[in-house]
XYZ file of C-alpha atoms in Angstrom:
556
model
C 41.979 28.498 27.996
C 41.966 26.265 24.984
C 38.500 24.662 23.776
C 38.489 20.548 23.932
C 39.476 19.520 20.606
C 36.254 17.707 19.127
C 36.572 14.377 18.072
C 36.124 13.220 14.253
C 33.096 10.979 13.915
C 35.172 7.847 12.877
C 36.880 7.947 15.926
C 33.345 8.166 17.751
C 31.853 5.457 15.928
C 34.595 3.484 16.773
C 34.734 4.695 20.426
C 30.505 3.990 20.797
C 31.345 0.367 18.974
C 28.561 1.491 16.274
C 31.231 0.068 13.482
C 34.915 -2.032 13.360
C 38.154 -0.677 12.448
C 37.960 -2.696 9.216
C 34.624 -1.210 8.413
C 36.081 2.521 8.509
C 39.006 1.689 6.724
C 36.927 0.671 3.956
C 33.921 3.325 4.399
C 37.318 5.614 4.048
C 38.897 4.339 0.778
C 34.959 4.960 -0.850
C 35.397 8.443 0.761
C 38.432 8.852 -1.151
C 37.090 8.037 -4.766
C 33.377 9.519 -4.278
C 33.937 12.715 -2.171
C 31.054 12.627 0.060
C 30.727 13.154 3.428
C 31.676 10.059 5.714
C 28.624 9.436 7.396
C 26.801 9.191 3.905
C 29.209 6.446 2.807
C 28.618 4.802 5.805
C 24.567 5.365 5.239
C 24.946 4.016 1.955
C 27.386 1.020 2.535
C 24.857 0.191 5.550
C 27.099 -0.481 7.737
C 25.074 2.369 10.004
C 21.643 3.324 10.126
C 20.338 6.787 9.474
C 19.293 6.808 13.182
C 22.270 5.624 14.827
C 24.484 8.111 12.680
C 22.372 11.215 13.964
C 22.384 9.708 17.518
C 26.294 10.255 17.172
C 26.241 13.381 15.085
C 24.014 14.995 17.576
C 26.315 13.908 20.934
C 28.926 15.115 18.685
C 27.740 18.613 18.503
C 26.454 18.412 22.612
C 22.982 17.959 21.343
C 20.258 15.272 22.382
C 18.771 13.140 19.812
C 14.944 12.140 19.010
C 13.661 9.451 17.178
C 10.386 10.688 16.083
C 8.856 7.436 14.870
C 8.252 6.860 18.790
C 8.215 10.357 20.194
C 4.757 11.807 21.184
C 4.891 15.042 19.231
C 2.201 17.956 20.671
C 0.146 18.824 18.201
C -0.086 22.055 19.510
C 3.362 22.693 18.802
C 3.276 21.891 15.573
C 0.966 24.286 14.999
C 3.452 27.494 15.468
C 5.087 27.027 12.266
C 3.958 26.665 8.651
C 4.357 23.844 6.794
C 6.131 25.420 3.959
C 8.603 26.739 6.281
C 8.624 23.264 7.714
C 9.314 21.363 4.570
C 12.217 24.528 3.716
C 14.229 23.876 6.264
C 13.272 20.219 7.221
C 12.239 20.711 10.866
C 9.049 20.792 13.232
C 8.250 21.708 16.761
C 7.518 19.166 18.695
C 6.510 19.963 22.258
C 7.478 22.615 25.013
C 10.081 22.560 27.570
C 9.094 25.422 29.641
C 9.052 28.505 28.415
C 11.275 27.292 25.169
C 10.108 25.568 21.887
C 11.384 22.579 21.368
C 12.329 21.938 17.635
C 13.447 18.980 15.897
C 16.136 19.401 13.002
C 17.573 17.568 10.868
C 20.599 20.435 10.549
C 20.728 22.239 13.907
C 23.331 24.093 12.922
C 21.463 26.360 10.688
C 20.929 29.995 11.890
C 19.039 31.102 9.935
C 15.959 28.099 10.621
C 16.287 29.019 14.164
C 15.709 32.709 13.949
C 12.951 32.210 11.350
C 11.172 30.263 13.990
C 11.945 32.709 16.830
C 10.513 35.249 14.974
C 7.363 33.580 13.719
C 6.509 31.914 17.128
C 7.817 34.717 19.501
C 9.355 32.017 21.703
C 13.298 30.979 22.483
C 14.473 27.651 20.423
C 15.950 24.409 22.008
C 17.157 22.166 19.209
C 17.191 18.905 18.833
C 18.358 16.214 16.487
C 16.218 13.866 14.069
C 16.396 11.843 11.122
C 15.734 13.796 7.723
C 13.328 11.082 6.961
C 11.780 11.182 10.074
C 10.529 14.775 10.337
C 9.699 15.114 6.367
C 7.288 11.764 8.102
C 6.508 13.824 10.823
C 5.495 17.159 8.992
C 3.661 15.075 6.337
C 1.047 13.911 9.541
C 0.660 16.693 11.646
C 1.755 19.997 9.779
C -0.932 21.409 7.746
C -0.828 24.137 5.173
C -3.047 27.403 5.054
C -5.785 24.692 3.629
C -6.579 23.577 6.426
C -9.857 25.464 6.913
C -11.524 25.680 10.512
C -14.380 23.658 9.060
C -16.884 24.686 12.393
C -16.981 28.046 11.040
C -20.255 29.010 9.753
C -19.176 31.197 7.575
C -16.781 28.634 5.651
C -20.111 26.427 5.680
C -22.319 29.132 3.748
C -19.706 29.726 1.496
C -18.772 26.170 0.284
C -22.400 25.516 -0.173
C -22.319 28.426 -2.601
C -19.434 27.070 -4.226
C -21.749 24.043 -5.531
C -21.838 25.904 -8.754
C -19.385 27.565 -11.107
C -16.973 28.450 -7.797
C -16.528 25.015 -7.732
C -13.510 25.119 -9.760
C -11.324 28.506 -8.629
C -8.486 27.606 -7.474
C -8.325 29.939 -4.396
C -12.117 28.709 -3.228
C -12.191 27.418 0.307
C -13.786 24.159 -0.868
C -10.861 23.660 -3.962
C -8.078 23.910 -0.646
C -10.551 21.501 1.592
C -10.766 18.731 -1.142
C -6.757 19.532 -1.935
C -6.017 18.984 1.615
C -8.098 16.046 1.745
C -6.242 13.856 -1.317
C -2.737 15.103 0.342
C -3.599 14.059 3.276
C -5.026 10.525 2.394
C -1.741 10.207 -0.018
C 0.331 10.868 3.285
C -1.952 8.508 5.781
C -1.177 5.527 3.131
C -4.574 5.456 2.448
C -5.992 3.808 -0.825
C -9.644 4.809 -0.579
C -11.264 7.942 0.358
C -14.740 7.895 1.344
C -16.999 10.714 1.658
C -20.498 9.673 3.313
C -23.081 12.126 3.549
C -25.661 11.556 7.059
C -28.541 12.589 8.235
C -26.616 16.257 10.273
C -22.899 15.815 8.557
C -20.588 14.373 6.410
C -18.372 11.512 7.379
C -14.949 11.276 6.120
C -13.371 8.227 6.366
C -9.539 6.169 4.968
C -8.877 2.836 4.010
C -5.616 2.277 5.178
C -3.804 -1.084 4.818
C -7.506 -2.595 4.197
C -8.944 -1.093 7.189
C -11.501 1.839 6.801
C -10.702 4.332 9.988
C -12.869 7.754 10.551
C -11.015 10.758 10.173
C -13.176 13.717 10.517
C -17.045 14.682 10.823
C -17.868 17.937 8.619
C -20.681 20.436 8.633
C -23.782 18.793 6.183
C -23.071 22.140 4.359
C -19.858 21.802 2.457
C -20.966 18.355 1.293
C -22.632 19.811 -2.011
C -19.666 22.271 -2.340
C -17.273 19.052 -2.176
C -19.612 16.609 -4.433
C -19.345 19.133 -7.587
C -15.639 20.420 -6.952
C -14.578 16.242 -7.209
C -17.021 16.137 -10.137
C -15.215 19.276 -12.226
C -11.660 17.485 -11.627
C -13.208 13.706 -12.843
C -15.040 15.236 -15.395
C -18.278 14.139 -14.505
C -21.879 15.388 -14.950
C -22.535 17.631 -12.269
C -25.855 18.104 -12.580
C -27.020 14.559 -12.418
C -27.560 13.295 -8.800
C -30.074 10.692 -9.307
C -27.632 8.056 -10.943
C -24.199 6.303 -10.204
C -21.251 7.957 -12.055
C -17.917 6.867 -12.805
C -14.296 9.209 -13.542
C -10.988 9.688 -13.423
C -8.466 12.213 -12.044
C -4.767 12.647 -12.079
C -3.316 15.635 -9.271
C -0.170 16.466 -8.229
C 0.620 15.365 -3.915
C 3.826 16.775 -2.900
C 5.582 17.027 -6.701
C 4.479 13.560 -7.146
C 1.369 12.370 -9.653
C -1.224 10.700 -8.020
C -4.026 8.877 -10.040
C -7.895 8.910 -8.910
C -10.486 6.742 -9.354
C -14.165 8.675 -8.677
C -17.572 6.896 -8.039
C -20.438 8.697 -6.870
C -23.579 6.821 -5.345
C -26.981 8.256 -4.632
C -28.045 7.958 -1.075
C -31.024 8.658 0.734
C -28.531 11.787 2.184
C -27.484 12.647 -0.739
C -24.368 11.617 -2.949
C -21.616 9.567 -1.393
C -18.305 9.673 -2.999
C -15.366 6.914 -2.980
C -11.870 8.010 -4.196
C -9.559 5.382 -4.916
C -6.204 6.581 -5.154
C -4.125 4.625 -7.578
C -0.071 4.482 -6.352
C 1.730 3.632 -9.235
C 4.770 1.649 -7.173
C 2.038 -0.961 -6.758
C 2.307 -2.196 -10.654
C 5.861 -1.659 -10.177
C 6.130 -4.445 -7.542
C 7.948 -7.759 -7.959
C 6.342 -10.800 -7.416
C 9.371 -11.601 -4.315
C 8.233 -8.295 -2.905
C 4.065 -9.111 -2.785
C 4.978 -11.912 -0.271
C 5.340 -15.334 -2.085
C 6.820 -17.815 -0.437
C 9.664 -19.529 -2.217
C 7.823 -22.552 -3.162
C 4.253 -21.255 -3.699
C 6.903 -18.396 -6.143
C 8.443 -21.402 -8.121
C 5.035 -23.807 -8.912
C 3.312 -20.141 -10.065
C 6.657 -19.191 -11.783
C 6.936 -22.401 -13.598
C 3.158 -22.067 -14.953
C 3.608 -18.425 -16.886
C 6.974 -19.257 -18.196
C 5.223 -21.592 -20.504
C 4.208 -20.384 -24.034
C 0.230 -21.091 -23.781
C -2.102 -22.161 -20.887
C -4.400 -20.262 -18.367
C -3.413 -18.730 -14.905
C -5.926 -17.713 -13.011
C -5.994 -15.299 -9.815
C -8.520 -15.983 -7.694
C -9.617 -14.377 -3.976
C -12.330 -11.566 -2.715
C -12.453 -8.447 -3.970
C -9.301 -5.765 -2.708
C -7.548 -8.709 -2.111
C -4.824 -7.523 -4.510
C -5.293 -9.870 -7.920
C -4.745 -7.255 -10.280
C -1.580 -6.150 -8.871
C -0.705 -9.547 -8.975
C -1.306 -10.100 -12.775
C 0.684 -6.543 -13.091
C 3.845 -8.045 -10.911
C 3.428 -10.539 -13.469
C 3.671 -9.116 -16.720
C 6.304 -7.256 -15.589
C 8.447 -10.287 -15.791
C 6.841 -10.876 -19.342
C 6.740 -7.543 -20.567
C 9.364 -7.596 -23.360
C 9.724 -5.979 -26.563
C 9.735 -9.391 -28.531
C 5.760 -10.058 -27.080
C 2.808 -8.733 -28.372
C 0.824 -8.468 -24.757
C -3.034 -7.206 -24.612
C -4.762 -6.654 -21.669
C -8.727 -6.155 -21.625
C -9.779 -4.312 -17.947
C -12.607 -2.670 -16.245
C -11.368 -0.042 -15.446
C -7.930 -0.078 -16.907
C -6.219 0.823 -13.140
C -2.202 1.447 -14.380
C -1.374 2.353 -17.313
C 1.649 -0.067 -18.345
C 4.459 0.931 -20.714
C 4.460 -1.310 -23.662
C 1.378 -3.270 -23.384
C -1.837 -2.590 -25.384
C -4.650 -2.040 -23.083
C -8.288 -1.863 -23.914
C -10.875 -0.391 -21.336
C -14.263 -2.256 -21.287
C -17.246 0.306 -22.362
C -20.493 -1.018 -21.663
C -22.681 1.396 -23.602
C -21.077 1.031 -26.612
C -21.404 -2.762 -26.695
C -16.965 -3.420 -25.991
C -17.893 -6.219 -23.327
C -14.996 -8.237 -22.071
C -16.108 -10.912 -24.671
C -16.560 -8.498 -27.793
C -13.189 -7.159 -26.706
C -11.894 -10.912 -26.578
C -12.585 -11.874 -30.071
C -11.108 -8.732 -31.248
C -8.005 -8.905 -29.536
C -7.247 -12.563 -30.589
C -7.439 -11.390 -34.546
C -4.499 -8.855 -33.328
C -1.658 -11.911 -33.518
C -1.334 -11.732 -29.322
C 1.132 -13.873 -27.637
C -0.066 -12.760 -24.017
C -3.538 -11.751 -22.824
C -5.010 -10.258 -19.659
C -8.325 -10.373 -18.998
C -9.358 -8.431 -15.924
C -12.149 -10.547 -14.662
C -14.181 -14.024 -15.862
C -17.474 -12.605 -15.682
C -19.997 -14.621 -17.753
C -19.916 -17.994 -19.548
C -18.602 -16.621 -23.200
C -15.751 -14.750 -21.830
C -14.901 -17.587 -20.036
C -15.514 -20.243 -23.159
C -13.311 -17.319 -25.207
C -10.306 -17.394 -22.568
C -10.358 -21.455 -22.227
C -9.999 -21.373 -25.566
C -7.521 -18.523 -26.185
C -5.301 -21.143 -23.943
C -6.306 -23.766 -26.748
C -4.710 -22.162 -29.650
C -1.609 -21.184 -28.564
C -1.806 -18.158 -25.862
C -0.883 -17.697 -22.504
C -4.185 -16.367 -21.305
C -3.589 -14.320 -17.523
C -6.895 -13.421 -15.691
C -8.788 -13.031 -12.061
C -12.192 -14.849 -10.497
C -14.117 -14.601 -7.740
C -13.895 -17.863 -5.660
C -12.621 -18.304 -2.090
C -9.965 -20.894 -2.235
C -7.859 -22.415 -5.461
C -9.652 -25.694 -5.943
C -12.570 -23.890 -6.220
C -11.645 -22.033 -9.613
C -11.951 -25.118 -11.196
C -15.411 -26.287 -9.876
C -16.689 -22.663 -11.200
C -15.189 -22.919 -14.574
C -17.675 -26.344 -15.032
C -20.538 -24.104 -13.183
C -20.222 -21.287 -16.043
C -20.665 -24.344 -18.519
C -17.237 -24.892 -19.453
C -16.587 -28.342 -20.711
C -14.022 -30.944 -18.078
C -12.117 -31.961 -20.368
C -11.212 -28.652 -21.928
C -10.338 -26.799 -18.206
C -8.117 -30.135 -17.336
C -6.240 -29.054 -21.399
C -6.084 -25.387 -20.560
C -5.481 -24.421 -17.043
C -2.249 -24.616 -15.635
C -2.067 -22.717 -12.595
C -4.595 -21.009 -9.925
C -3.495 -18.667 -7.421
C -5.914 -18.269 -4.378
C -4.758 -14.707 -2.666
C -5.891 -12.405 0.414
C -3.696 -9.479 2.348
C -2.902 -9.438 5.737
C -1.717 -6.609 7.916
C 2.175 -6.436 8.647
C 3.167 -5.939 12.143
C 4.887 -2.947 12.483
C 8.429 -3.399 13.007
C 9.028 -0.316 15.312
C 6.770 -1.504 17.819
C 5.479 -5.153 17.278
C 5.811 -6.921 20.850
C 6.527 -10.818 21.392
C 4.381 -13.340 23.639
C 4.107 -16.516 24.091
C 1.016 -18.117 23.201
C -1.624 -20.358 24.669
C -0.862 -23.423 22.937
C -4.654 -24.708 23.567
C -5.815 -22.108 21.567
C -3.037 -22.797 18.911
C -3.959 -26.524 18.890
C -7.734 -25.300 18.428
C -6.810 -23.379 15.601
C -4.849 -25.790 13.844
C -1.431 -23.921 14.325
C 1.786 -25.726 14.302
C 5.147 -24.964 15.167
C 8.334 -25.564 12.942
C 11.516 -27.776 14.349
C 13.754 -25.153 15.784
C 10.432 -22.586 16.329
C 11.544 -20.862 20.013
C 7.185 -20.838 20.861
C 7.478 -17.215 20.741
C 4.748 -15.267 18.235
C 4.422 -11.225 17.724
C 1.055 -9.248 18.528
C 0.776 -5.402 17.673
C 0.893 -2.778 19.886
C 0.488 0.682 18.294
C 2.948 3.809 18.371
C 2.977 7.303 16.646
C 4.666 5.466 13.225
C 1.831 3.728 12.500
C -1.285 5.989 14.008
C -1.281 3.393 16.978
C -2.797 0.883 15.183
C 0.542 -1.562 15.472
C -0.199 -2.420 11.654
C 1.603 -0.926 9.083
C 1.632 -1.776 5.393
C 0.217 -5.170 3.625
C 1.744 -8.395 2.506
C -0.078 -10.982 0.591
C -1.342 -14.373 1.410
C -0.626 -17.320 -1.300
C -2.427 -20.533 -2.321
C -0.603 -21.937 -5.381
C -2.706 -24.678 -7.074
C -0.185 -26.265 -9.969
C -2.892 -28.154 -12.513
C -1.166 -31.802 -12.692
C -2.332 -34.966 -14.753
C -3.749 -36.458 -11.400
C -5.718 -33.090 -11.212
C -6.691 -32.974 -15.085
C -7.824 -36.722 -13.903
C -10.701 -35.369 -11.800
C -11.221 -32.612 -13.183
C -11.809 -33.843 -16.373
C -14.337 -36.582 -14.830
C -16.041 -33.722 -12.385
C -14.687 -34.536 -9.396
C -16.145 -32.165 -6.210
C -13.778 -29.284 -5.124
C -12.965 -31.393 -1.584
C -11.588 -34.356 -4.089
C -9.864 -31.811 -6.201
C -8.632 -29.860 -3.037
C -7.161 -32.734 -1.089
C -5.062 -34.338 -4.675
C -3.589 -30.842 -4.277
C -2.354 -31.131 -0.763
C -0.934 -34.628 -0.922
C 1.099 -33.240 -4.178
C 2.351 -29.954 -1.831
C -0.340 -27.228 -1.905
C -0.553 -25.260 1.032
C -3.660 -23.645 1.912
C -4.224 -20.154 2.879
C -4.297 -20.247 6.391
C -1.202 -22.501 6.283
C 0.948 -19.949 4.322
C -1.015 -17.183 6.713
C 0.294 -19.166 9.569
C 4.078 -19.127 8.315
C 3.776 -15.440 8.322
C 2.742 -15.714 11.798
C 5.750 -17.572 12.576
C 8.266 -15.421 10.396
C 6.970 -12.570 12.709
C 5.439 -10.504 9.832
C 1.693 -10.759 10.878
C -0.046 -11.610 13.691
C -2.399 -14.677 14.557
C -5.536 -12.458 14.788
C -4.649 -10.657 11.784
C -4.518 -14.257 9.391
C -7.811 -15.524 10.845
C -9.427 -12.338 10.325
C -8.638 -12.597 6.728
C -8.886 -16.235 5.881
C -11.656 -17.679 7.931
């Protein structure tokens, strides 16, 4: 009897409606001159998603498909197989049906995965389909590799506390895998601080992810000097002083990619807490579209560092994202005909083609010292990471005086305020109304995830309490999160920023140069098209990116 002949997976994307006649035609022709595989052309001409494709690959080969961003994967299950032999042939167990295994695969159709994970588990394998991306996700969160140490044991306890010493540092110690496994794992969670608290009967380890810190694990009070000195050995810091604060820096390797660290250490009545903070290089990489301007609040901050001279300032809380900002931004200027110099504390990413000067305290390089130096070195653009004190600031106002477009951050709460603080430090009216041209107020907000962000319809009391508004055209319909395995329930997942551009106009230079009071100076900016924060916030809200709750909890 002859087999069903199978069909080709044009014809099924046609049959399932997934793509149009014209669209094959075309995804064939590119087929013709590349010499990949259909459904990559497809992929890459996006006229199918990665998800949808392996939906119809896998009912092409009489498999089901998974999507693994919403599946709840046993734990359990994923602990049968190693993670090496995970990441080698791109698959993971993922619960039990009966007596089989179930295993997701991005290639099901290799025999030689399958019996590897027969062998090594002892059970029969039932297949099933996923995205590549998915399960490399998926074995990133819940596969582990032989690092992870059963931390309860008491005899892994007695020996990282002996490791405080010289052990600290071999690379096969217990404690050198436990703090390995901890950076990898905060690099996978998204995390951008690590935080390592010791208490009164154990050691708290806890992420900030997307601004958020979330507990992750409770350790035995043991390991915690075994874990201080190894993190002290890799920043090369002093580990035999524990009464003061220390400061380093670390670069490791997280899956083949380099990962920059940032190490403080802080004496506590328990001992020494440490704070990683783990520097991802995409982030100075980022366009200023991409950090979540809106198009006008883009073009009035746009228009003010395209000039040759004049002072922008970044203003907002601290982790509120102002020095990736001022990075976005001299990316744009960053050009072989400009002589840029940036003066930080600490310098954070290292930028290619810009001179960049860390402050040093001790040896008397202050942001102001560092100031007067760097205008003697013919600059055209200068960075300065923060307005601290009254002579930096005098220096920068100045800088902006003679010719320089001077780029640099402040700690105030809103945009009119910038101003108001620049006459506090001492500055003189009329030469802030000459010099500044531009203040950005910023914060970040939460994005919704999109896999599982839910819509509702609002209260509109509440929204009229609140000051919300809708939009001609709005359909009264807002998004609230909800939480599923993508993004570790929370319903948040990744940050976008929050922008208050204040453009410095002559009716502005008008007050300010008289000393008019921030509320004088803040309303002349909305009548000439400032929004505030929690107006842009609330756009956001509309758009469907954030969530109400999320904007007031960062703009208040």
């Amino acid at each position: 009897m002859e087999k069903p002949k199978k069909e080709r997976l044009g014809q099924l994307l046609l049959k399932n409606r997934v793509i149009t006649e014209e669209q094959l035609q075309q995804a064939l022709e590119r087929q013709r001159e590349t010499g990949e595989p259909l459904g990559r052309v497809l992929v890459d001409l996006k006229m199918v998603s990665e998800g949808a494709l392996t939906s119809i690959l896998a009912r092409q080969i009489g498999l089901r498909y998974v999507d693994l961003a919403n599946y709840d994967v046993d734990i359990s299950a994923c602990s049968l197989v190693d993670a090496e032999v995970a990441r080698r042939y791109t698959l993971i167990p993922i619960g039990f049906e009966g007596d089989k295994l179930l295993v997701a695969m991005a290639d099901p159709t290799n025999v030689f995965a399958l019996d590897d994970v027969r062998i090594m588990t002892g059970m029969d394998v039932e297949p099933v389909v996923a995205t590549k991306e998915d399960i490399i996700a998926a074995i990133n969160r819940y596969c582990r590799t032989e690092a992870d140490l059963d931390l309860g044991a008491e005899e892994f306890a007695e020996r990282a506390a002996e490791e405080a010493g010289e052990a600290a540092d071999a690379e096969d110690a217990p404690i050198v895998k436990y703090v390995n496994l901890l950076i990898s794992e905060a690099v996978n969670d998204r995390a951008s601080d690590v935080h390592i608290e010791p208490m009164e009967n154990d050691v708290r380890i806890r992420f900030r992810i997307d601004g958020v810190l979330h507990e992750i694990r409770r350790n035995p009070k043991q390991i915690h000097p075994g874990v201080v000195a190894r993190i002290k050995v890799m920043a090369d810091m002093n580990i035999a002083e524990k009464r003061l604060p220390q400061d380093g820096r670390t670069s490791v390797e997280v899956m083949g990619k380099p990962v920059d660290l940032r190490v403080a250490s802080l004496p506590t009545i328990h001992g020494e807490k440490i704070v990683l903070r783990i520097l991802d290089k995409s982030a100075s990489l980022m366009s200023l579209e991409e950090l979540g301007f809106s198009e006008d609040s883009l073009e009035r901050y746009s228009k003010s560092f395209n000039k040759p001279y004049g002072t922008i300032l970044v203003t907002g809380p601290t982790g509120s994202g102002k020095t990736t900002t001022l990075y976005a931004t001299l990316n744009v200027l960053n050009t072989i005909k400009k002589n840029i110099i940036t003066v930080e504390d600490p310098v954070e990413y290292r930028l290619p083609l810009i001179n960049q000067v860390q402050v040093h305290y001790k040896a008397g390089l202050t942001f102001a010292a560092a100031l007067r130096s760097i205008l003697r070195c013919d600059p055209d653009i200068v960075m300065i990471g923060e307005i601290r004190d009254p002579e930096s600031a005098q220096i920068a106002i100045e800088s902006a005086l003679t010719g320089h477009l001077v780029l640099s951050t402040l700690h105030t709460n809103d945009a009119p305020s910038a101003l108001t603080r620049l006459l506090e430090m001492g500055i003189e009216p009329f030469l802030i109304a000459s010099a500044v041209d531009c203040v950005s107020s910023q914060r970040l907000a939460r994005r919704l995830c999109v896999r599982c962000k839910e819509p509702y319809e609002p209260d509109e009391e509440y929204l009229e309490k609140i000051g919300f508004r809708w939009e001609e055209g709005d359909e009264h319909v807002l998004f609230r999160p909800r939480g599923c395995p993508a993004c570790n329930n929370t319903g948040f997942r990744g940050r976008v920023g929050i922008f208050e551009v204040l453009e410095v106009t002559e009716n502005i230079e008008h007050l300010v140069a008289r000393n008019a009071p921030h509320v004088e100076i803040a309303e002349m900016a909305r009548s000439e098209g400032m929004r505030t924060l929690r107006e842009e916030g609330f756009i956001k809200v509309r758009q469907g990116i954030t969530s109400l709750e999320e904007v007031l909890r960062v703009i208040m």
